[in-house]
Coordinates of C-alpha atoms in Angstrom, one line a residue:
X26 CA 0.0 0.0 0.0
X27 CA 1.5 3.3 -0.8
X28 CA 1.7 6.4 1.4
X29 CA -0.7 8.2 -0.7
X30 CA -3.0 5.3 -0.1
X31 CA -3.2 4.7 3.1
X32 CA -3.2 8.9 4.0
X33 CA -6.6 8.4 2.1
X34 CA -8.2 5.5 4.3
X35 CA -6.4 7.4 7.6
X36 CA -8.4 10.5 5.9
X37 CA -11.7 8.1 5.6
X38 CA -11.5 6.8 8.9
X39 CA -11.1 9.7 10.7
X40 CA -13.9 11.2 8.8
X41 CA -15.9 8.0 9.6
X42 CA -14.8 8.5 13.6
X43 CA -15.6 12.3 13.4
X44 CA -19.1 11.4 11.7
X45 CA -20.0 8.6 14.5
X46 CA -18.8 10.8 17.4
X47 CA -21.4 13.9 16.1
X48 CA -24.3 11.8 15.3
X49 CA -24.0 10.5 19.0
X50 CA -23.2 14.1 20.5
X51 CA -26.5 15.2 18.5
X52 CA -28.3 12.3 20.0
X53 CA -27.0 13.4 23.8
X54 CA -28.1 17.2 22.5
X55 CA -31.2 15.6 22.4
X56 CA -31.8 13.7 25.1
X57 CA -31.4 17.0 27.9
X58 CA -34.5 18.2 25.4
X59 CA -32.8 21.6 26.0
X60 CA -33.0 23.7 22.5
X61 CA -35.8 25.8 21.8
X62 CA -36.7 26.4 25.6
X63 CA -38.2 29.7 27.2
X64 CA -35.6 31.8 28.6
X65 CA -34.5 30.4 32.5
X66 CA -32.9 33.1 35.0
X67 CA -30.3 30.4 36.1
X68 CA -28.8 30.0 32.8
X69 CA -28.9 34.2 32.6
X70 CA -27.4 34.7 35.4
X71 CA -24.6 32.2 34.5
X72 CA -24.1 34.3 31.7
X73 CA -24.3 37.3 33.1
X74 CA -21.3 36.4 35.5
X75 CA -19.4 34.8 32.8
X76 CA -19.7 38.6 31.1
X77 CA -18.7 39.9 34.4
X78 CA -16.0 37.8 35.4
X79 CA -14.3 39.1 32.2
X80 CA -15.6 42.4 32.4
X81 CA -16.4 41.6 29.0
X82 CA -19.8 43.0 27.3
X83 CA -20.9 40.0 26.0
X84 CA -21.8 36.5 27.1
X85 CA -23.5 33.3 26.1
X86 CA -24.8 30.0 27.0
X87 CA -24.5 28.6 23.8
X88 CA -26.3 24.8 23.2
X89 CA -24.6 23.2 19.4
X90 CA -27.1 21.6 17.2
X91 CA -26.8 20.3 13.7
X92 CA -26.3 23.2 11.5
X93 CA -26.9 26.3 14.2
X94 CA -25.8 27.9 17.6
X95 CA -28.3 28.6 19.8
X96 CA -28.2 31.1 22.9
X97 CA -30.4 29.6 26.4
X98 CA -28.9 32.4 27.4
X99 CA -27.2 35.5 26.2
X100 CA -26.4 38.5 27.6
X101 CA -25.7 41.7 26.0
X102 CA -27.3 40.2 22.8
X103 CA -30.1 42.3 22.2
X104 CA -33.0 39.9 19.8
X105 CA -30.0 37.3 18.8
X106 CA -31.6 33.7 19.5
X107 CA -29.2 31.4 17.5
X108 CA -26.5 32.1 15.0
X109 CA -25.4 30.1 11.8
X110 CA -22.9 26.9 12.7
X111 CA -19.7 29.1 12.1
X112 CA -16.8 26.3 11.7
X113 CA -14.3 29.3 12.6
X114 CA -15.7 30.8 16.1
X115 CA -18.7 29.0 17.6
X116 CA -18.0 25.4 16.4
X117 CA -14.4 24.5 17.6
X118 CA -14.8 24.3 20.7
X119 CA -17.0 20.9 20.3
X120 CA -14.0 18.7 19.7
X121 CA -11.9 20.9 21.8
X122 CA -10.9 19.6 25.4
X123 CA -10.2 22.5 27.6
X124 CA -11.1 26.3 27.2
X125 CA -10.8 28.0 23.9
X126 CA -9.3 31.2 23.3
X127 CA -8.8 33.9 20.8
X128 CA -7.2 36.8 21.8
X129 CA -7.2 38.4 18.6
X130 CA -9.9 37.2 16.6
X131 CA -9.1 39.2 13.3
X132 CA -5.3 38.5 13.0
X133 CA -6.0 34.9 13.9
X134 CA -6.1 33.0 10.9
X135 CA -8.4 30.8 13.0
X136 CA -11.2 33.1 13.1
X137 CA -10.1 36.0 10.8
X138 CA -13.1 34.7 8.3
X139 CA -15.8 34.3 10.9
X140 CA -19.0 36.3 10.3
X141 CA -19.0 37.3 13.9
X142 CA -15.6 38.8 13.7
X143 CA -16.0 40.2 10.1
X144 CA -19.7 41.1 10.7
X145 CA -21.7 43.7 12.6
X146 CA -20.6 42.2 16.1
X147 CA -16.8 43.1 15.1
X148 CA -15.7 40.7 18.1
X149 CA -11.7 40.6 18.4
X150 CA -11.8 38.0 21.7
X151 CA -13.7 34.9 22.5
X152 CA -13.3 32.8 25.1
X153 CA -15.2 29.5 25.6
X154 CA -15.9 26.9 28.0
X155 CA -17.3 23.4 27.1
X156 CA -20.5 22.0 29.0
X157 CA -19.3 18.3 28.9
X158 CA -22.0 15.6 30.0
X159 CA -20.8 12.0 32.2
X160 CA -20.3 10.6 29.2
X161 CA -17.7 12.8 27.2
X162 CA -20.3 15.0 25.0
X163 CA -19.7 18.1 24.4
X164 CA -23.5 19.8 24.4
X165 CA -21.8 23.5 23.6
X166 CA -20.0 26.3 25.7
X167 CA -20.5 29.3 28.0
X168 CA -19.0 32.0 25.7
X169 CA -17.4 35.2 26.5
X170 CA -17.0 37.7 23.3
X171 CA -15.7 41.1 23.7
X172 CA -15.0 43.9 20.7
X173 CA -11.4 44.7 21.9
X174 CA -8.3 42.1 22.0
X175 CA -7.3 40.5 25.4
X176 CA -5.4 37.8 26.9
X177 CA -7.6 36.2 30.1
X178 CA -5.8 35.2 33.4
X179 CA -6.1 31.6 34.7
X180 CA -8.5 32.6 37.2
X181 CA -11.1 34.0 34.2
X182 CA -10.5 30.7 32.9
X183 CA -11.3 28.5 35.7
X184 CA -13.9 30.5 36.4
X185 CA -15.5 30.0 33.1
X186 CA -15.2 26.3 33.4
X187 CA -16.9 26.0 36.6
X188 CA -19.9 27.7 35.1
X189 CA -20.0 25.5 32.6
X190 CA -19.6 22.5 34.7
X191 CA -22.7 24.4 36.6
X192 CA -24.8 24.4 33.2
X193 CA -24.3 20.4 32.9
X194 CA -25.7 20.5 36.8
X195 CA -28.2 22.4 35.9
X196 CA -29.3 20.3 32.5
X197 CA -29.1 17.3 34.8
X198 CA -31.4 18.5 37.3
X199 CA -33.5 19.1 34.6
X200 CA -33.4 16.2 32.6
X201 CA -33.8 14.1 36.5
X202 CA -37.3 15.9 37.0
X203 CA -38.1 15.3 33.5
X204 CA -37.8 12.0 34.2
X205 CA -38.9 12.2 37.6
X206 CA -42.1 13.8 36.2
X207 CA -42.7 11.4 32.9
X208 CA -42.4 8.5 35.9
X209 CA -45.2 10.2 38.0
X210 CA -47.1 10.6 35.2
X211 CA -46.1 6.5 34.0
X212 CA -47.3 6.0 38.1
X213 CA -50.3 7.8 38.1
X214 CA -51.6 6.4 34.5
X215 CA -50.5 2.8 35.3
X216 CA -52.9 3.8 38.5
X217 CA -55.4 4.7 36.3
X218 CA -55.5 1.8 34.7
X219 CA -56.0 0.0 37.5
X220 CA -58.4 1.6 39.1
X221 CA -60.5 1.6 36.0
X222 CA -60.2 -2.7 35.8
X223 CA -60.8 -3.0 38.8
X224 CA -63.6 -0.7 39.3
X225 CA -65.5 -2.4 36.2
X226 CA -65.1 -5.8 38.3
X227 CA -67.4 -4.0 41.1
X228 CA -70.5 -3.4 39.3
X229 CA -72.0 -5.6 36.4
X230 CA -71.1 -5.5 33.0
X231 CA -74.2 -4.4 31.7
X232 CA -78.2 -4.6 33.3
X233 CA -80.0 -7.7 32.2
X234 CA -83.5 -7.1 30.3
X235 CA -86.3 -6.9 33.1
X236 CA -89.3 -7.5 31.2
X237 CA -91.5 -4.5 30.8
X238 CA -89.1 -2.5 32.9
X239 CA -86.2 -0.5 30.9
X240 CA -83.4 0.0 33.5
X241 CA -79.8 2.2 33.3
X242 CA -77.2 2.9 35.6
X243 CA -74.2 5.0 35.1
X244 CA -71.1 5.6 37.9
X245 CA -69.1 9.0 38.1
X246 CA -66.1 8.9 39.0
X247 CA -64.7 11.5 41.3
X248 CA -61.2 10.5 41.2
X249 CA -59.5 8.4 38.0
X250 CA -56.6 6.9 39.5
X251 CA -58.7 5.8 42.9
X252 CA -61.1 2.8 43.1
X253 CA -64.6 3.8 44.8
X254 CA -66.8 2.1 47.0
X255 CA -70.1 2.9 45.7
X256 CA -71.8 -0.3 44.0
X257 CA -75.1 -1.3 42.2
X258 CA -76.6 -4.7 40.5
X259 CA -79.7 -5.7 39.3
X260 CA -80.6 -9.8 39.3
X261 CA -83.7 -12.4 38.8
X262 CA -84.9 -14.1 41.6
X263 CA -86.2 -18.0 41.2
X264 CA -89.6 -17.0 41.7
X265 CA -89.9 -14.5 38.4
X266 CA -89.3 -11.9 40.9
X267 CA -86.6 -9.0 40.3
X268 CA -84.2 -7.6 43.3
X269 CA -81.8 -4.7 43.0
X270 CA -79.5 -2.8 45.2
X271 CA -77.2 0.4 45.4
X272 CA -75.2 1.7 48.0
X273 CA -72.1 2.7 49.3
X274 CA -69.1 1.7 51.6
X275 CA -67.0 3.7 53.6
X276 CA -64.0 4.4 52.7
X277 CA -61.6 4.3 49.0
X278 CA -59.0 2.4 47.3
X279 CA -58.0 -1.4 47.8
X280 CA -60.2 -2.0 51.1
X281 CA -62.9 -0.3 49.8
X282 CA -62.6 -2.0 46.9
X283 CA -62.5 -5.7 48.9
X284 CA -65.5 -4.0 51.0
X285 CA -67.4 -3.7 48.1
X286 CA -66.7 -7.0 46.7
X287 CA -68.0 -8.7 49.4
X288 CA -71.3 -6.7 49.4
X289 CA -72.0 -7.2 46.7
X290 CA -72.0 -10.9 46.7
X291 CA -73.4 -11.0 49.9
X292 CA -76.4 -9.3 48.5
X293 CA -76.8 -11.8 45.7
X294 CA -76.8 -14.5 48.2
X295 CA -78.6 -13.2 50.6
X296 CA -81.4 -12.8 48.0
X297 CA -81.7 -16.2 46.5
X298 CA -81.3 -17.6 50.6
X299 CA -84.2 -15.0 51.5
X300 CA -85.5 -12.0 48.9
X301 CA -87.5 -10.1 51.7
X302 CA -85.5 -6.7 51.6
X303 CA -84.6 -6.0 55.4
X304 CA -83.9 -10.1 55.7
X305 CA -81.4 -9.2 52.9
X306 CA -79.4 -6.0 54.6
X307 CA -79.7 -8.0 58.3
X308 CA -77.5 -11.1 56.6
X309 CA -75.3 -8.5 55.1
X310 CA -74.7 -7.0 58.4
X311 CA -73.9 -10.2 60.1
X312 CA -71.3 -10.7 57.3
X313 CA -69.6 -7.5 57.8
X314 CA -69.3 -7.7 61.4
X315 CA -68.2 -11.4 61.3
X316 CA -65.5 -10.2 58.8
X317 CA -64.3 -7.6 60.1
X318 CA -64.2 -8.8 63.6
X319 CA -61.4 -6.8 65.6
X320 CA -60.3 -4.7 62.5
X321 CA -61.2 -1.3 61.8
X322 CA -65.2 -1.3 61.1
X323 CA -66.3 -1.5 57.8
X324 CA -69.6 -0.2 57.0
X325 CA -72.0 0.7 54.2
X326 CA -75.2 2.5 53.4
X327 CA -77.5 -0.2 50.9
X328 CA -81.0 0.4 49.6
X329 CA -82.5 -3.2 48.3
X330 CA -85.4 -3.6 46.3
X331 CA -87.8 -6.2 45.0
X332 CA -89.8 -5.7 41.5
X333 CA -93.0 -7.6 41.2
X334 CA -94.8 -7.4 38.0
X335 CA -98.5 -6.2 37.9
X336 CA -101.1 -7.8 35.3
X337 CA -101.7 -4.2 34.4
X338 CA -98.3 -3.9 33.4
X339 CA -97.3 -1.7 36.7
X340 CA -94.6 -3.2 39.1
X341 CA -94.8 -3.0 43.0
X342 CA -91.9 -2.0 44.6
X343 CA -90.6 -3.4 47.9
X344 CA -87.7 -1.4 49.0
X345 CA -85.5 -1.4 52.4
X346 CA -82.7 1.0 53.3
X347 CA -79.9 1.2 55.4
X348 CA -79.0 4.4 56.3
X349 CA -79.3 5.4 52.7
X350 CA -80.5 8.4 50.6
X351 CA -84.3 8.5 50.3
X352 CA -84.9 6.5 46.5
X353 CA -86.8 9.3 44.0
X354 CA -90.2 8.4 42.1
X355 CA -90.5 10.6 39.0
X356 CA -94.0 9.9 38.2
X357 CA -95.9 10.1 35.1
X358 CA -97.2 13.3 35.8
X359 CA -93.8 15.1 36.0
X360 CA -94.0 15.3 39.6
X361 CA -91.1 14.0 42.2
X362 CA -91.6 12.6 45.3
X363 CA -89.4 10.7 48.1
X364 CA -89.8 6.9 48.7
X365 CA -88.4 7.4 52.0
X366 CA -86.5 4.4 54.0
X367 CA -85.6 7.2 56.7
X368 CA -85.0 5.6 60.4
X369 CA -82.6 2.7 58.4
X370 CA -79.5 2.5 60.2
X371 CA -75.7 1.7 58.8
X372 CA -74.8 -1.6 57.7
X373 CA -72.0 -3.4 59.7
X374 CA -71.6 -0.8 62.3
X375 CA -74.1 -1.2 65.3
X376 CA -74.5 -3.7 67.5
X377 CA -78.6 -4.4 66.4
X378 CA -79.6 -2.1 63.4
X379 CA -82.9 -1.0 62.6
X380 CA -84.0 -1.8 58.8
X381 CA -86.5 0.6 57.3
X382 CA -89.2 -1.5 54.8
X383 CA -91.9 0.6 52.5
X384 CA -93.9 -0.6 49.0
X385 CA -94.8 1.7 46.4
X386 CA -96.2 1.5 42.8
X387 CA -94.4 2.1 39.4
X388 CA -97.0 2.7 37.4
X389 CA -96.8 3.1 33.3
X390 CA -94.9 6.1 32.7
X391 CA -92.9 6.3 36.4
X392 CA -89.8 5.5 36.6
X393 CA -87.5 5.7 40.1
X394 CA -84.1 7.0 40.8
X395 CA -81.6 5.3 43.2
X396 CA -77.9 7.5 43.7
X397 CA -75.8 7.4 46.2
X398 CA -74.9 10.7 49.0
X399 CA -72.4 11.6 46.0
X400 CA -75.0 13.9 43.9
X401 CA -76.6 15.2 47.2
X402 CA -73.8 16.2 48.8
X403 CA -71.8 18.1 45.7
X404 CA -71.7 21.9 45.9
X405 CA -73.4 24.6 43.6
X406 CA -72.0 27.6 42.4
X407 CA -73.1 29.4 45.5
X408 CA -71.2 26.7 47.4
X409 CA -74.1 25.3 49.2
X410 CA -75.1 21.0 48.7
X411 CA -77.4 20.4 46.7
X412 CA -79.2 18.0 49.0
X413 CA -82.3 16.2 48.4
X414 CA -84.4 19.3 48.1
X415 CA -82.4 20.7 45.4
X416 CA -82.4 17.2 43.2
X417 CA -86.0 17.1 43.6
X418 CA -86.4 20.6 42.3
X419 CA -83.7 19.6 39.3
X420 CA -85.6 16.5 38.4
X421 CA -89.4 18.3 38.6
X422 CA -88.2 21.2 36.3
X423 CA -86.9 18.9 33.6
X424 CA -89.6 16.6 33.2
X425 CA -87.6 13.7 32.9
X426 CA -89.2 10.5 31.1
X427 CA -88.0 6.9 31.0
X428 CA -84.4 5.3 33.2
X429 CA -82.2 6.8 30.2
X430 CA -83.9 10.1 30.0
X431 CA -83.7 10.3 33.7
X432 CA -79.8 9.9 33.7
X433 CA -79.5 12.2 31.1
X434 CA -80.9 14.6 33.5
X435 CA -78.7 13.6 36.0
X436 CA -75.5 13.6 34.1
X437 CA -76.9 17.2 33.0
X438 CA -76.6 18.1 36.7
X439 CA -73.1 16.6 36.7
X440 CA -72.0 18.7 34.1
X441 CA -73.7 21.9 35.7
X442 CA -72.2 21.2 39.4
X443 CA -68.6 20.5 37.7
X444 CA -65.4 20.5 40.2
X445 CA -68.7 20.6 42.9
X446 CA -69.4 17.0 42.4
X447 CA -66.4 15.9 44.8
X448 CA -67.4 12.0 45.8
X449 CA -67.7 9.2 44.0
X450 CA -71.8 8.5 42.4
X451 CA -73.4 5.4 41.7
X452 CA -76.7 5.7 39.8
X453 CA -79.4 3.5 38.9
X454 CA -82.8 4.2 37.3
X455 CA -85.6 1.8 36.8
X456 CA -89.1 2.9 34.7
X457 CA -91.9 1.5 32.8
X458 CA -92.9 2.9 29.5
X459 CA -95.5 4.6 29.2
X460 CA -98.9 2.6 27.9
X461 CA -99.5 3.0 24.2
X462 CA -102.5 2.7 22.2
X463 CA -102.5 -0.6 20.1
X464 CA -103.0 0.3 16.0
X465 CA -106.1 -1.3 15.9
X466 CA -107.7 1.2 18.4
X467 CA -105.7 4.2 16.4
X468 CA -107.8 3.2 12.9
X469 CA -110.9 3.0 14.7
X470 CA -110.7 6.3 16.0

């Protein structure tokens, strides 16, 4: 191989080296995610001492990308953002190791060509300081330019090196609570996630078809990355029969979650062992005292209900509550009125609870609202609760018809109260349709 020869492939390699080691200093330019950031006081005050330290009128914090320089900070650059890539000034200091200094910028044959020196700037000295990462990259430089020629003292120089070693702190604080942030919001989603599973795993699915009954339910969530404890289902019995239920347990989160669980099943047992309503909360009390025997008490509120079909196509509703909001009967008519279980004590607390019992009729056209203390107790704009009084009122001036038009309401409401509705809200509505008129009567009319 002859000399000229292998000059060339010394000449290719190097360029091949040089090529490699940019490619990975733009892709560590990249990761800090620094270019094209607002302005930051820390990195103008850096400047600003660099300027000082050198009694010099100009200083930078200079970050170098592909084919530009551009400023985080620059002081005594009055609208200057970034500058072009200049190989003779701003670029050599990436592959430099230490400080970089001209003293003379325009009898340097380094930088007599430069733009900035040639150019309105007229700048005879530069100093320069690289901001180095861990890993050896060389992100860029805190810059000192000044229009007159100089020679700096050791201690300007060290000086300037520390405050670019303080840039790379800085840029690694930054890029730690980047991360630290991206994690929490990884946490926090992943939570989300969760919460959302398992929160479908506490109510059903979807409602089963009740015969002559259209039913909806609907659950607002107060918190996404937090499992609530409020709970609803709607089941046949053996005996053609139809039971329901909605409440709430105290509490949030993974006991409230196992809380509600065990409820829930203990509802759905309870009914095929024994439909009658109060029979049905007494069982679920003894469960929740024998299973949390010696723990913290775990307790709930619970409204249970049984639907019995009428030959007229009305249902009569047995109902039994548990310290639980009074149940809502929108009636045919438009008007609202309480089906009140008032007197019904909490589930699992007390030693012997009282269980409230009362019937009433869902005729064609009525429909009834179960909800849990969620909707009553969010705030209105005035910052008052809404209460009872004031979802009566709501539901009575909108005329709700039918369990979907009657949530619809309700999720109006939601989106009325906004940041109000603070608590978790289990919903369940239950109405017959209104009787129509069969075509044959219609043609002889």
């Amino acid at each position: 191989m002859t000399g000229v020869e292998d000059a060339f492939l010394h000449d290719v390699e190097a360029a091949t080296a040089a090529a490699t080691d940019e490619r990975r200093r733009l892709a560590a330019v990249s990761r800090y995610d620094i270019l094209d950031t607002p302005s930051d006081g820390t990195f103008d005050k850096i400047a600003s001492l660099a300027a000082r330290i050198f009694d010099a009128p100009m200083a930078t914090v200079a970050i170098v990308d592909s084919d530009r320089v551009w400023f985080k900070a620059a002081h005594g650059l009055r609208d200057v953002a970034e500058i072009a890539r200049d190989p003779d000034l701003s670029a050599p200091v990436i592959p430099h190791q230490g400080p970089y200094v001209v003293t003379d910028a325009l009898d340097d044959p380094r930088t007599a060509g430069s733009s900035l020196v040639r150019g309105e700037l007229g700048v005879r000295f530069y100093a320069a300081a690289p901001i180095t990462t861990a890993d050896g990259h060389r992100l860029g430089s805190v810059n000192v330019l000044d229009t007159r020629p100089r020679r700096p003292t050791e201690d300007q120089l060290a000086g300037l090196q520390e405050l670019a070693a303080l840039v790379m702190d800085q840029l690694e604080l930054r890029l730690a609570a980047q991360h630290t942030v991206a994690a929490e919001r990884e946490r926090r989603a992943d939570a989300e996630r969760l919460a959302r599973t398992l929160q479908r795993t506490l109510l059903p699915p979807a409602l089963p078809t009740v015969p002559g009954l259209r039913a909806a339910a609907a659950y607002h969530t107060a918190s996404v990355d937090e499992v609530g404890g409020d709970f609803y289902d709607l089941f046949p019995l053996d005996d053609g029969r139809w039971a329901f239920f909605l409440g709430d347990v105290c509490g949030k989160g993974a006991a409230a979650a196992a809380l509600t669980s065990l409820t829930r099943y203990t509802l759905r047992a309870a009914a095929i062992y024994d439909p009658d309503p109060c029979t049905a909360l007494a069982n679920l009390d003894t469960v929740l005292k024998g299973e949390y025997q010696g723990d913290t008490p775990r307790f709930c509120t619970a409204v249970f209900g049984v639907l019995d079909a009428e030959p007229d196509g009305s249902f009569t509703v047995t109902l039994a509550g548990g310290g639980h909001p009074p149940t809502l009967a929108v009636r045919a008519d438009g008007t609202v009125e309480p089906v009140s279980t008032a007197g019904g004590q909490l589930i699992g607390l007390l030693p012997d609870p009282h269980f409230v019992q009362t019937t009433t009729r869902l005729a064609p056209g009525d429909a009834l609202l179960l909800y849990t203390d969620g909707l009553i107790e969010a705030r209105t704009a005035d910052g008052s609760m809404l209460g009872e009084e004031g979802l009566t009122r709501h539901l009575a001036t909108r005329a709700a018809r039918g369990a979907e038009d009657l949530l619809a309401t309700v999720h109006g409401l939601f989106t009325d109260l906004g940041t109000g509705v603070s608590d978790d809200t289990a919903l369940l509505a239950l109405s017959v349709p209104p009787c129509s008129i069969p075509q044959s009567a219609q043609e002889n009319r």
